[in-house]
PDB file of C-alpha atoms in Angstrom:
ATOM      1  CA  UNK Y   1     -56.442  13.981 -13.603  1.00 57.00           C
ATOM      2  CA  UNK Y   2     -53.018  12.737 -12.589  1.00 75.00           C
ATOM      3  CA  UNK Y   3     -52.365   9.173 -11.509  1.00 90.00           C
ATOM      4  CA  UNK Y   4     -51.390  10.442  -8.060  1.00 96.00           C
ATOM      5  CA  UNK Y   5     -48.761   8.062  -6.688  1.00 97.00           C
ATOM      6  CA  UNK Y   6     -47.576   8.312  -3.080  1.00 98.00           C
ATOM      7  CA  UNK Y   7     -44.577   6.217  -2.022  1.00 98.00           C
ATOM      8  CA  UNK Y   8     -43.754   5.872   1.662  1.00 97.00           C
ATOM      9  CA  UNK Y   9     -41.128   3.718   3.291  1.00 95.00           C
ATOM     10  CA  UNK Y  10     -37.531   3.230   4.258  1.00 90.00           C
ATOM     11  CA  UNK Y  11     -34.583   4.453   2.253  1.00 88.00           C
ATOM     12  CA  UNK Y  12     -33.500   1.078   0.884  1.00 90.00           C
ATOM     13  CA  UNK Y  13     -32.787  -0.739  -2.368  1.00 92.00           C
ATOM     14  CA  UNK Y  14     -36.428  -1.817  -2.669  1.00 94.00           C
ATOM     15  CA  UNK Y  15     -37.791   1.723  -2.270  1.00 94.00           C
ATOM     16  CA  UNK Y  16     -35.270   3.088  -4.761  1.00 93.00           C
ATOM     17  CA  UNK Y  17     -36.204   0.404  -7.317  1.00 95.00           C
ATOM     18  CA  UNK Y  18     -39.888   1.247  -6.934  1.00 96.00           C
ATOM     19  CA  UNK Y  19     -39.163   4.968  -7.323  1.00 95.00           C
ATOM     20  CA  UNK Y  20     -37.177   4.271 -10.493  1.00 95.00           C
ATOM     21  CA  UNK Y  21     -40.078   2.248 -11.877  1.00 95.00           C
ATOM     22  CA  UNK Y  22     -42.531   4.992 -10.886  1.00 96.00           C
ATOM     23  CA  UNK Y  23     -40.777   7.730 -12.812  1.00 94.00           C
ATOM     24  CA  UNK Y  24     -40.980   5.601 -15.948  1.00 94.00           C
ATOM     25  CA  UNK Y  25     -44.749   5.932 -15.719  1.00 93.00           C
ATOM     26  CA  UNK Y  26     -45.465   9.398 -14.331  1.00 94.00           C
ATOM     27  CA  UNK Y  27     -43.789  12.783 -14.463  1.00 92.00           C
ATOM     28  CA  UNK Y  28     -44.163  13.432 -10.735  1.00 94.00           C
ATOM     29  CA  UNK Y  29     -44.888  11.480  -7.587  1.00 96.00           C
ATOM     30  CA  UNK Y  30     -44.728  12.147  -3.870  1.00 97.00           C
ATOM     31  CA  UNK Y  31     -42.172  10.336  -1.733  1.00 96.00           C
ATOM     32  CA  UNK Y  32     -42.076  10.223   2.071  1.00 96.00           C
ATOM     33  CA  UNK Y  33     -38.959   8.549   3.431  1.00 92.00           C
ATOM     34  CA  UNK Y  34     -38.778   7.344   7.020  1.00 91.00           C
ATOM     35  CA  UNK Y  35     -35.865   9.203   8.633  1.00 79.00           C
ATOM     36  CA  UNK Y  36     -32.859   7.013   9.409  1.00 77.00           C
ATOM     37  CA  UNK Y  37     -32.356   7.543  13.122  1.00 73.00           C
ATOM     38  CA  UNK Y  38     -29.773   4.811  13.682  1.00 69.00           C
ATOM     39  CA  UNK Y  39     -26.562   6.366  14.921  1.00 53.00           C
ATOM     40  CA  UNK Y  40     -23.731   6.087  12.416  1.00 51.00           C
ATOM     41  CA  UNK Y  41     -25.986   5.094   9.522  1.00 53.00           C
ATOM     42  CA  UNK Y  42     -25.375   6.817   6.195  1.00 50.00           C
ATOM     43  CA  UNK Y  43     -28.165   8.562   4.293  1.00 55.00           C
ATOM     44  CA  UNK Y  44     -28.687   7.647   0.665  1.00 56.00           C
ATOM     45  CA  UNK Y  45     -32.084   8.966  -0.307  1.00 57.00           C
ATOM     46  CA  UNK Y  46     -33.265   8.626  -3.872  1.00 59.00           C
ATOM     47  CA  UNK Y  47     -32.644  11.580  -6.174  1.00 63.00           C
ATOM     48  CA  UNK Y  48     -35.083  10.492  -8.897  1.00 69.00           C
ATOM     49  CA  UNK Y  49     -36.214  13.232 -11.263  1.00 78.00           C
ATOM     50  CA  UNK Y  50     -39.860  14.097 -10.646  1.00 89.00           C
ATOM     51  CA  UNK Y  51     -39.673  13.135  -6.992  1.00 92.00           C
ATOM     52  CA  UNK Y  52     -41.646  15.472  -4.722  1.00 95.00           C
ATOM     53  CA  UNK Y  53     -40.283  14.792  -1.211  1.00 95.00           C
ATOM     54  CA  UNK Y  54     -42.435  15.376   1.857  1.00 96.00           C
ATOM     55  CA  UNK Y  55     -41.389  15.264   5.494  1.00 93.00           C
ATOM     56  CA  UNK Y  56     -42.855  12.481   7.618  1.00 95.00           C
ATOM     57  CA  UNK Y  57     -42.446  11.762  11.317  1.00 95.00           C
ATOM     58  CA  UNK Y  58     -43.904   8.224  11.538  1.00 95.00           C
ATOM     59  CA  UNK Y  59     -44.289   8.343  15.325  1.00 94.00           C
ATOM     60  CA  UNK Y  60     -46.772  11.229  15.084  1.00 96.00           C
ATOM     61  CA  UNK Y  61     -50.428  10.746  14.059  1.00 97.00           C
ATOM     62  CA  UNK Y  62     -50.566  14.467  13.272  1.00 97.00           C
ATOM     63  CA  UNK Y  63     -47.636  14.052  10.873  1.00 97.00           C
ATOM     64  CA  UNK Y  64     -49.471  11.196   9.129  1.00 97.00           C
ATOM     65  CA  UNK Y  65     -52.508  13.398   8.582  1.00 97.00           C
ATOM     66  CA  UNK Y  66     -50.329  16.285   7.411  1.00 98.00           C
ATOM     67  CA  UNK Y  67     -48.537  13.980   4.976  1.00 97.00           C
ATOM     68  CA  UNK Y  68     -51.810  12.736   3.475  1.00 97.00           C
ATOM     69  CA  UNK Y  69     -53.157  16.264   3.053  1.00 96.00           C
ATOM     70  CA  UNK Y  70     -49.884  17.587   1.614  1.00 97.00           C
ATOM     71  CA  UNK Y  71     -49.684  14.689  -0.851  1.00 97.00           C
ATOM     72  CA  UNK Y  72     -53.248  15.392  -1.971  1.00 95.00           C
ATOM     73  CA  UNK Y  73     -52.362  19.036  -2.547  1.00 95.00           C
ATOM     74  CA  UNK Y  74     -49.210  18.219  -4.500  1.00 95.00           C
ATOM     75  CA  UNK Y  75     -50.806  15.514  -6.649  1.00 95.00           C
ATOM     76  CA  UNK Y  76     -54.418  16.797  -6.868  1.00 92.00           C
ATOM     77  CA  UNK Y  77     -55.390  13.443  -5.363  1.00 94.00           C
ATOM     78  CA  UNK Y  78     -53.779  10.237  -4.098  1.00 97.00           C
ATOM     79  CA  UNK Y  79     -54.772   7.463  -6.461  1.00 96.00           C
ATOM     80  CA  UNK Y  80     -52.198   4.866  -5.406  1.00 97.00           C
ATOM     81  CA  UNK Y  81     -50.334   4.588  -2.120  1.00 98.00           C
ATOM     82  CA  UNK Y  82     -47.341   2.234  -2.188  1.00 98.00           C
ATOM     83  CA  UNK Y  83     -46.195   1.523   1.360  1.00 98.00           C
ATOM     84  CA  UNK Y  84     -42.820  -0.220   1.666  1.00 97.00           C
ATOM     85  CA  UNK Y  85     -41.692  -1.794   4.925  1.00 96.00           C
ATOM     86  CA  UNK Y  86     -38.069  -2.894   4.860  1.00 93.00           C
ATOM     87  CA  UNK Y  87     -36.705  -2.069   8.326  1.00 92.00           C
ATOM     88  CA  UNK Y  88     -33.009  -1.436   8.878  1.00 87.00           C
ATOM     89  CA  UNK Y  89     -30.954  -4.241  10.355  1.00 85.00           C
ATOM     90  CA  UNK Y  90     -29.687  -3.739  13.907  1.00 84.00           C
ATOM     91  CA  UNK Y  91     -27.640  -6.745  14.994  1.00 84.00           C
ATOM     92  CA  UNK Y  92     -27.108  -6.995  18.712  1.00 82.00           C
ATOM     93  CA  UNK Y  93     -27.326  -9.374  21.612  1.00 82.00           C
ATOM     94  CA  UNK Y  94     -30.287  -8.927  23.948  1.00 83.00           C
ATOM     95  CA  UNK Y  95     -28.057  -7.525  26.680  1.00 86.00           C
ATOM     96  CA  UNK Y  96     -26.530  -4.941  24.348  1.00 86.00           C
ATOM     97  CA  UNK Y  97     -29.730  -3.666  22.745  1.00 85.00           C
ATOM     98  CA  UNK Y  98     -29.785   0.112  22.501  1.00 87.00           C
ATOM     99  CA  UNK Y  99     -32.882   1.509  24.211  1.00 90.00           C
ATOM    100  CA  UNK Y 100     -32.990   4.388  21.732  1.00 89.00           C
ATOM    101  CA  UNK Y 101     -32.932   1.921  18.812  1.00 89.00           C
ATOM    102  CA  UNK Y 102     -35.779  -0.078  20.383  1.00 90.00           C
ATOM    103  CA  UNK Y 103     -37.811   3.093  20.827  1.00 91.00           C
ATOM    104  CA  UNK Y 104     -37.020   4.219  17.277  1.00 90.00           C
ATOM    105  CA  UNK Y 105     -37.979   0.876  15.739  1.00 91.00           C
ATOM    106  CA  UNK Y 106     -41.337   0.750  17.513  1.00 94.00           C
ATOM    107  CA  UNK Y 107     -42.190   4.377  16.701  1.00 93.00           C
ATOM    108  CA  UNK Y 108     -40.959   4.526  13.115  1.00 92.00           C
ATOM    109  CA  UNK Y 109     -41.403   0.970  11.857  1.00 93.00           C
ATOM    110  CA  UNK Y 110     -44.558  -0.166  13.696  1.00 96.00           C
ATOM    111  CA  UNK Y 111     -46.691   2.702  14.993  1.00 96.00           C
ATOM    112  CA  UNK Y 112     -46.089   4.834  11.909  1.00 96.00           C
ATOM    113  CA  UNK Y 113     -47.772   2.361   9.557  1.00 97.00           C
ATOM    114  CA  UNK Y 114     -50.944   2.247  11.641  1.00 97.00           C
ATOM    115  CA  UNK Y 115     -51.161   6.039  11.664  1.00 98.00           C
ATOM    116  CA  UNK Y 116     -50.540   6.475   7.936  1.00 98.00           C
ATOM    117  CA  UNK Y 117     -52.817   3.654   6.794  1.00 98.00           C
ATOM    118  CA  UNK Y 118     -55.649   5.110   8.863  1.00 98.00           C
ATOM    119  CA  UNK Y 119     -55.337   8.501   7.143  1.00 98.00           C
ATOM    120  CA  UNK Y 120     -55.137   6.963   3.666  1.00 98.00           C
ATOM    121  CA  UNK Y 121     -58.096   4.688   4.384  1.00 98.00           C
ATOM    122  CA  UNK Y 122     -60.182   7.703   5.395  1.00 97.00           C
ATOM    123  CA  UNK Y 123     -59.330   9.497   2.137  1.00 96.00           C
ATOM    124  CA  UNK Y 124     -60.010   6.456  -0.026  1.00 97.00           C
ATOM    125  CA  UNK Y 125     -63.267   5.683   1.793  1.00 96.00           C
ATOM    126  CA  UNK Y 126     -64.550   9.220   1.289  1.00 95.00           C
ATOM    127  CA  UNK Y 127     -63.633   9.110  -2.401  1.00 93.00           C
ATOM    128  CA  UNK Y 128     -64.802   5.482  -2.743  1.00 95.00           C
ATOM    129  CA  UNK Y 129     -61.771   4.817  -4.874  1.00 93.00           C
ATOM    130  CA  UNK Y 130     -58.021   4.276  -4.568  1.00 96.00           C
ATOM    131  CA  UNK Y 131     -55.401   1.559  -4.314  1.00 97.00           C
ATOM    132  CA  UNK Y 132     -53.251   0.717  -1.317  1.00 97.00           C
ATOM    133  CA  UNK Y 133     -50.248  -1.508  -2.053  1.00 98.00           C
ATOM    134  CA  UNK Y 134     -48.466  -3.054   0.938  1.00 98.00           C
ATOM    135  CA  UNK Y 135     -44.932  -4.109   0.015  1.00 98.00           C
ATOM    136  CA  UNK Y 136     -42.321  -5.967   2.029  1.00 96.00           C
ATOM    137  CA  UNK Y 137     -39.436  -8.451   1.674  1.00 93.00           C
ATOM    138  CA  UNK Y 138     -39.462 -11.909   3.200  1.00 89.00           C
ATOM    139  CA  UNK Y 139     -38.132 -12.099   6.753  1.00 76.00           C
ATOM    140  CA  UNK Y 140     -34.416 -12.968   6.498  1.00 67.00           C
ATOM    141  CA  UNK Y 141     -33.050 -15.955   8.351  1.00 67.00           C
ATOM    142  CA  UNK Y 142     -29.968 -15.861  10.572  1.00 62.00           C
ATOM    143  CA  UNK Y 143     -27.349 -18.545  11.011  1.00 58.00           C
ATOM    144  CA  UNK Y 144     -26.687 -19.959  14.462  1.00 63.00           C
ATOM    145  CA  UNK Y 145     -23.313 -18.257  14.666  1.00 58.00           C
ATOM    146  CA  UNK Y 146     -24.532 -14.864  13.426  1.00 69.00           C
ATOM    147  CA  UNK Y 147     -25.280 -11.910  15.652  1.00 77.00           C
ATOM    148  CA  UNK Y 148     -29.054 -11.848  15.414  1.00 84.00           C
ATOM    149  CA  UNK Y 149     -31.048  -8.878  14.162  1.00 85.00           C
ATOM    150  CA  UNK Y 150     -33.726  -8.811  16.862  1.00 83.00           C
ATOM    151  CA  UNK Y 151     -35.436  -5.550  15.934  1.00 88.00           C
ATOM    152  CA  UNK Y 152     -35.777  -5.488  12.136  1.00 89.00           C
ATOM    153  CA  UNK Y 153     -37.558  -8.856  11.714  1.00 91.00           C
ATOM    154  CA  UNK Y 154     -39.854  -8.055  14.658  1.00 92.00           C
ATOM    155  CA  UNK Y 155     -40.963  -4.821  12.988  1.00 94.00           C
ATOM    156  CA  UNK Y 156     -41.334  -6.609   9.660  1.00 95.00           C
ATOM    157  CA  UNK Y 157     -43.481  -9.308  11.280  1.00 95.00           C
ATOM    158  CA  UNK Y 158     -45.739  -6.599  12.687  1.00 96.00           C
ATOM    159  CA  UNK Y 159     -46.175  -5.028   9.250  1.00 97.00           C
ATOM    160  CA  UNK Y 160     -46.874  -8.408   7.676  1.00 96.00           C
ATOM    161  CA  UNK Y 161     -49.551  -9.178  10.278  1.00 97.00           C
ATOM    162  CA  UNK Y 162     -51.056  -5.710   9.768  1.00 98.00           C
ATOM    163  CA  UNK Y 163     -51.051  -6.225   5.988  1.00 98.00           C
ATOM    164  CA  UNK Y 164     -52.775  -9.593   6.368  1.00 97.00           C
ATOM    165  CA  UNK Y 165     -55.499  -7.949   8.449  1.00 98.00           C
ATOM    166  CA  UNK Y 166     -56.008  -5.197   5.874  1.00 98.00           C
ATOM    167  CA  UNK Y 167     -56.178  -7.734   3.058  1.00 98.00           C
ATOM    168  CA  UNK Y 168     -58.705  -9.834   4.975  1.00 97.00           C
ATOM    169  CA  UNK Y 169     -60.929  -6.781   5.475  1.00 97.00           C
ATOM    170  CA  UNK Y 170     -60.510  -5.456   1.916  1.00 96.00           C
ATOM    171  CA  UNK Y 171     -63.875  -6.778   0.741  1.00 93.00           C
ATOM    172  CA  UNK Y 172     -65.643  -4.422   3.135  1.00 94.00           C
ATOM    173  CA  UNK Y 173     -63.990  -1.303   1.713  1.00 96.00           C
ATOM    174  CA  UNK Y 174     -64.758   0.735  -1.431  1.00 95.00           C
ATOM    175  CA  UNK Y 175     -61.077   0.880  -2.391  1.00 96.00           C
ATOM    176  CA  UNK Y 176     -58.546  -1.761  -3.430  1.00 96.00           C
ATOM    177  CA  UNK Y 177     -55.931  -3.259  -1.120  1.00 97.00           C
ATOM    178  CA  UNK Y 178     -53.145  -5.463  -2.477  1.00 97.00           C
ATOM    179  CA  UNK Y 179     -50.117  -7.055  -0.857  1.00 97.00           C
ATOM    180  CA  UNK Y 180     -46.731  -7.837  -2.385  1.00 97.00           C
ATOM    181  CA  UNK Y 181     -43.740  -9.622  -0.914  1.00 95.00           C
ATOM    182  CA  UNK Y 182     -40.556 -11.051  -2.344  1.00 94.00           C
ATOM    183  CA  UNK Y 183     -38.351 -13.985  -1.468  1.00 90.00           C
ATOM    184  CA  UNK Y 184     -35.830 -12.997  -4.137  1.00 85.00           C
ATOM    185  CA  UNK Y 185     -33.420 -10.662  -2.347  1.00 81.00           C
ATOM    186  CA  UNK Y 186     -31.212  -8.682  -4.699  1.00 86.00           C
ATOM    187  CA  UNK Y 187     -33.743  -8.658  -7.551  1.00 92.00           C
ATOM    188  CA  UNK Y 188     -35.523  -5.467  -6.500  1.00 94.00           C
ATOM    189  CA  UNK Y 189     -35.812  -4.028 -10.017  1.00 95.00           C
ATOM    190  CA  UNK Y 190     -37.750  -7.039 -11.300  1.00 95.00           C
ATOM    191  CA  UNK Y 191     -39.934  -7.030  -8.184  1.00 96.00           C
ATOM    192  CA  UNK Y 192     -40.726  -3.331  -8.669  1.00 96.00           C
ATOM    193  CA  UNK Y 193     -41.670  -3.961 -12.306  1.00 96.00           C
ATOM    194  CA  UNK Y 194     -43.902  -6.842 -11.244  1.00 95.00           C
ATOM    195  CA  UNK Y 195     -45.664  -4.653  -8.671  1.00 96.00           C
ATOM    196  CA  UNK Y 196     -46.510  -2.000 -11.238  1.00 96.00           C
ATOM    197  CA  UNK Y 197     -47.690  -4.501 -13.815  1.00 94.00           C
ATOM    198  CA  UNK Y 198     -50.027  -5.923 -11.181  1.00 94.00           C
ATOM    199  CA  UNK Y 199     -51.283  -2.461 -10.184  1.00 94.00           C
ATOM    200  CA  UNK Y 200     -51.946  -1.576 -13.801  1.00 91.00           C
ATOM    201  CA  UNK Y 201     -53.895  -4.789 -14.369  1.00 88.00           C
ATOM    202  CA  UNK Y 202     -56.220  -4.486 -11.391  1.00 83.00           C
ATOM    203  CA  UNK Y 203     -59.336  -6.601 -11.593  1.00 79.00           C
ATOM    204  CA  UNK Y 204     -62.145  -7.152  -9.134  1.00 72.00           C
ATOM    205  CA  UNK Y 205     -60.454 -10.354  -7.999  1.00 79.00           C
ATOM    206  CA  UNK Y 206     -57.247  -8.420  -7.193  1.00 86.00           C
ATOM    207  CA  UNK Y 207     -58.716  -6.866  -4.064  1.00 94.00           C
ATOM    208  CA  UNK Y 208     -57.443  -8.517  -0.906  1.00 95.00           C
ATOM    209  CA  UNK Y 209     -54.830 -10.618  -2.694  1.00 95.00           C
ATOM    210  CA  UNK Y 210     -51.274 -11.202  -1.481  1.00 95.00           C
ATOM    211  CA  UNK Y 211     -48.835 -11.621  -4.360  1.00 94.00           C
ATOM    212  CA  UNK Y 212     -45.555 -13.445  -3.879  1.00 93.00           C
ATOM    213  CA  UNK Y 213     -42.581 -12.703  -6.118  1.00 92.00           C
ATOM    214  CA  UNK Y 214     -39.680 -15.117  -6.275  1.00 82.00           C
ATOM    215  CA  UNK Y 215     -37.717 -17.450  -8.463  1.00 67.00           C
ATOM    216  CA  UNK Y 216     -40.287 -20.220  -8.441  1.00 56.00           C
ATOM    217  CA  UNK Y 217     -43.653 -18.825  -7.343  1.00 48.00           C
ATOM    218  CA  UNK Y 218     -45.309 -15.589  -8.371  1.00 45.00           C
ATOM    219  CA  UNK Y 219     -48.731 -15.670  -6.733  1.00 43.00           C
ATOM    220  CA  UNK Y 220     -50.263 -16.846  -3.535  1.00 41.00           C
TER     221      UNK Y 220
END
Protein backbone atom coordinates (compact mmCIF):
# COMPACT_ATOMS: atom_id res chain seq x y z
CA UNK A 1 0.00 0.00 0.00
CA UNK A 2 1.30 3.43 -0.92
CA UNK A 3 1.88 6.16 1.63
CA UNK A 4 -0.80 8.25 -0.05
CA UNK A 5 0.17 11.90 0.40
CA UNK A 6 -2.22 14.71 -0.56
CA UNK A 7 -0.90 18.28 -0.54
CA UNK A 8 -3.34 21.16 -0.81
CA UNK A 9 -2.65 24.86 -0.55
CA UNK A 10 -1.47 28.02 -2.19
CA UNK A 11 1.24 28.20 -4.80
CA UNK A 12 3.95 29.67 -2.58
CA UNK A 13 7.50 29.06 -1.40
CA UNK A 14 6.26 26.98 1.55
CA UNK A 15 4.13 24.68 -0.63
CA UNK A 16 6.97 24.23 -3.11
CA UNK A 17 9.41 23.34 -0.30
CA UNK A 18 6.98 20.76 1.06
CA UNK A 19 6.48 19.27 -2.41
CA UNK A 20 10.25 19.02 -2.87
CA UNK A 21 10.54 17.23 0.47
CA UNK A 22 7.65 14.93 -0.45
CA UNK A 23 9.21 13.67 -3.65
CA UNK A 24 12.31 12.67 -1.69
CA UNK A 25 10.12 10.17 0.14
CA UNK A 26 7.55 8.91 -2.36
CA UNK A 27 7.43 8.36 -6.09
CA UNK A 28 4.04 10.03 -6.52
CA UNK A 29 1.76 12.33 -4.58
CA UNK A 30 -1.36 14.33 -5.31
CA UNK A 31 -1.23 18.12 -5.30
CA UNK A 32 -4.20 20.49 -5.36
CA UNK A 33 -3.20 24.12 -5.76
CA UNK A 34 -5.62 26.93 -4.96
CA UNK A 35 -6.04 28.94 -8.18
CA UNK A 36 -4.46 32.39 -8.07
CA UNK A 37 -7.36 34.68 -8.89
CA UNK A 38 -5.65 37.98 -8.09
CA UNK A 39 -5.53 40.10 -11.22
CA UNK A 40 -2.00 40.61 -12.51
CA UNK A 41 -0.49 37.87 -10.35
CA UNK A 42 1.95 35.49 -12.03
CA UNK A 43 1.52 31.72 -11.86
CA UNK A 44 4.47 29.65 -10.71
CA UNK A 45 3.13 26.23 -9.87
CA UNK A 46 5.51 23.50 -8.84
CA UNK A 47 6.74 21.17 -11.57
CA UNK A 48 8.05 18.45 -9.23
CA UNK A 49 8.52 15.03 -10.80
CA UNK A 50 5.92 12.60 -9.48
CA UNK A 51 3.38 15.34 -8.89
CA UNK A 52 -0.18 14.30 -9.77
CA UNK A 53 -2.11 17.60 -10.06
CA UNK A 54 -5.84 17.73 -9.42
CA UNK A 55 -8.21 20.63 -10.01
CA UNK A 56 -9.77 22.22 -6.94
CA UNK A 57 -12.32 25.01 -6.67
CA UNK A 58 -12.11 25.83 -2.93
CA UNK A 59 -15.39 27.77 -2.91
CA UNK A 60 -17.35 24.65 -3.89
CA UNK A 61 -18.21 21.87 -1.41
CA UNK A 62 -18.83 19.58 -4.39
CA UNK A 63 -15.29 20.27 -5.63
CA UNK A 64 -13.91 19.36 -2.20
CA UNK A 65 -15.69 16.02 -2.30
CA UNK A 66 -14.57 15.41 -5.88
CA UNK A 67 -10.98 16.22 -4.92
CA UNK A 68 -11.02 13.75 -2.01
CA UNK A 69 -12.47 10.98 -4.16
CA UNK A 70 -10.09 11.66 -7.06
CA UNK A 71 -7.09 11.68 -4.71
CA UNK A 72 -8.20 8.34 -3.26
CA UNK A 73 -8.44 6.89 -6.76
CA UNK A 74 -5.03 8.18 -7.80
CA UNK A 75 -3.25 7.12 -4.61
CA UNK A 76 -5.29 4.02 -3.64
CA UNK A 77 -5.93 5.83 -0.36
CA UNK A 78 -5.13 9.13 1.36
CA UNK A 79 -2.85 8.36 4.27
CA UNK A 80 -1.58 11.89 4.94
CA UNK A 81 -3.20 15.19 4.04
CA UNK A 82 -0.90 18.21 4.31
CA UNK A 83 -2.95 21.40 4.16
CA UNK A 84 -0.95 24.61 3.70
CA UNK A 85 -2.51 28.02 4.29
CA UNK A 86 -0.29 30.87 3.16
CA UNK A 87 -2.65 33.44 1.63
CA UNK A 88 -1.44 35.90 -0.99
CA UNK A 89 -0.71 39.44 0.14
CA UNK A 90 -3.09 42.14 -1.08
CA UNK A 91 -1.98 45.53 0.23
CA UNK A 92 -4.63 48.20 0.04
CA UNK A 93 -6.32 50.88 2.06
CA UNK A 94 -9.83 50.11 3.29
CA UNK A 95 -11.35 52.55 0.81
CA UNK A 96 -9.52 50.97 -2.12
CA UNK A 97 -10.24 47.32 -1.34
CA UNK A 98 -11.27 45.39 -4.43
CA UNK A 99 -14.64 43.71 -3.89
CA UNK A 100 -13.61 40.83 -6.14
CA UNK A 101 -10.45 40.29 -4.06
CA UNK A 102 -12.52 40.28 -0.85
CA UNK A 103 -14.90 37.73 -2.34
CA UNK A 104 -12.00 35.62 -3.63
CA UNK A 105 -10.19 35.63 -0.28
CA UNK A 106 -13.26 34.54 1.66
CA UNK A 107 -14.18 31.81 -0.84
CA UNK A 108 -10.73 30.42 -1.56
CA UNK A 109 -8.81 31.04 1.66
CA UNK A 110 -11.52 30.58 4.32
CA UNK A 111 -14.54 28.61 3.12
CA UNK A 112 -12.43 26.19 1.09
CA UNK A 113 -10.60 24.84 4.15
CA UNK A 114 -13.84 24.04 5.97
CA UNK A 115 -15.17 22.15 2.95
CA UNK A 116 -11.99 20.14 2.34
CA UNK A 117 -11.32 19.28 5.98
CA UNK A 118 -14.87 17.97 6.31
CA UNK A 119 -14.40 15.58 3.38
CA UNK A 120 -11.02 14.36 4.63
CA UNK A 121 -12.37 13.90 8.15
CA UNK A 122 -15.18 11.73 6.80
CA UNK A 123 -12.70 9.52 4.93
CA UNK A 124 -10.34 9.21 7.88
CA UNK A 125 -13.19 8.50 10.30
CA UNK A 126 -14.55 5.72 8.11
CA UNK A 127 -11.09 4.18 7.78
CA UNK A 128 -10.25 4.90 11.44
CA UNK A 129 -6.80 5.93 10.35
CA UNK A 130 -4.99 8.83 8.68
CA UNK A 131 -3.02 11.97 9.45
CA UNK A 132 -4.09 15.55 8.86
CA UNK A 133 -1.28 18.12 9.03
CA UNK A 134 -2.31 21.79 9.23
CA UNK A 135 0.55 24.05 8.15
CA UNK A 136 0.83 27.83 8.17
CA UNK A 137 3.35 30.67 8.61
CA UNK A 138 3.20 33.16 11.44
CA UNK A 139 1.07 36.23 10.76
CA UNK A 140 3.42 38.93 9.40
CA UNK A 141 3.56 42.31 11.06
CA UNK A 142 3.29 45.61 9.19
CA UNK A 143 5.10 48.84 9.93
CA UNK A 144 3.10 51.98 10.64
CA UNK A 145 4.10 53.53 7.33
CA UNK A 146 3.41 50.42 5.24
CA UNK A 147 0.31 49.87 3.16
CA UNK A 148 -1.42 47.22 5.23
CA UNK A 149 -2.35 43.79 3.93
CA UNK A 150 -5.89 43.60 5.31
CA UNK A 151 -7.03 40.41 3.60
CA UNK A 152 -4.17 37.90 3.83
CA UNK A 153 -3.66 38.04 7.63
CA UNK A 154 -7.44 37.91 8.18
CA UNK A 155 -7.67 34.69 6.17
CA UNK A 156 -4.61 33.30 7.95
CA UNK A 157 -6.14 34.10 11.34
CA UNK A 158 -9.27 32.20 10.33
CA UNK A 159 -7.22 29.14 9.37
CA UNK A 160 -5.23 29.32 12.60
CA UNK A 161 -8.43 29.46 14.67
CA UNK A 162 -9.87 26.56 12.66
CA UNK A 163 -6.66 24.56 13.18
CA UNK A 164 -6.77 25.21 16.92
CA UNK A 165 -10.34 23.89 17.04
CA UNK A 166 -9.39 20.75 15.12
CA UNK A 167 -6.41 20.15 17.38
CA UNK A 168 -8.56 20.60 20.49
CA UNK A 169 -11.04 18.02 19.20
CA UNK A 170 -8.39 15.57 17.96
CA UNK A 171 -8.71 13.27 20.97
CA UNK A 172 -12.27 12.43 19.96
CA UNK A 173 -11.28 11.23 16.48
CA UNK A 174 -9.78 7.91 15.31
CA UNK A 175 -7.21 9.69 13.15
CA UNK A 176 -4.27 11.97 13.94
CA UNK A 177 -4.34 15.75 13.65
CA UNK A 178 -1.15 17.80 13.94
CA UNK A 179 -0.43 21.50 13.52
CA UNK A 180 2.75 23.18 12.30
CA UNK A 181 3.64 26.85 12.06
CA UNK A 182 6.84 28.76 11.49
CA UNK A 183 8.17 32.09 12.66
CA UNK A 184 11.27 31.70 10.49
CA UNK A 185 10.31 33.26 7.16
CA UNK A 186 12.68 32.40 4.35
CA UNK A 187 13.70 29.03 5.82
CA UNK A 188 10.95 27.00 4.15
CA UNK A 189 13.18 24.06 3.22
CA UNK A 190 14.19 23.42 6.83
CA UNK A 191 10.58 23.83 7.97
CA UNK A 192 9.40 21.30 5.37
CA UNK A 193 12.05 18.82 6.51
CA UNK A 194 10.99 19.32 10.12
CA UNK A 195 7.34 18.67 9.23
CA UNK A 196 8.14 15.36 7.58
CA UNK A 197 10.41 14.22 10.38
CA UNK A 198 7.57 14.90 12.80
CA UNK A 199 5.04 13.06 10.61
CA UNK A 200 7.34 10.07 10.35
CA UNK A 201 7.83 9.94 14.11
CA UNK A 202 4.17 10.04 15.09
CA UNK A 203 3.44 8.86 18.60
CA UNK A 204 0.22 8.72 20.56
CA UNK A 205 1.17 12.00 22.23
CA UNK A 206 1.52 13.68 18.81
CA UNK A 207 -2.23 13.85 18.27
CA UNK A 208 -3.61 17.33 18.84
CA UNK A 209 -0.19 18.96 19.16
CA UNK A 210 0.81 22.29 17.61
CA UNK A 211 4.48 22.38 16.66
CA UNK A 212 6.32 25.67 16.32
CA UNK A 213 9.38 25.95 14.09
CA UNK A 214 11.73 28.89 14.46
CA UNK A 215 15.21 29.97 15.35
CA UNK A 216 14.78 29.58 19.08
CA UNK A 217 11.76 27.37 19.79
CA UNK A 218 10.74 24.16 18.07
CA UNK A 219 7.72 22.93 20.01
CA UNK A 220 4.75 24.36 21.77
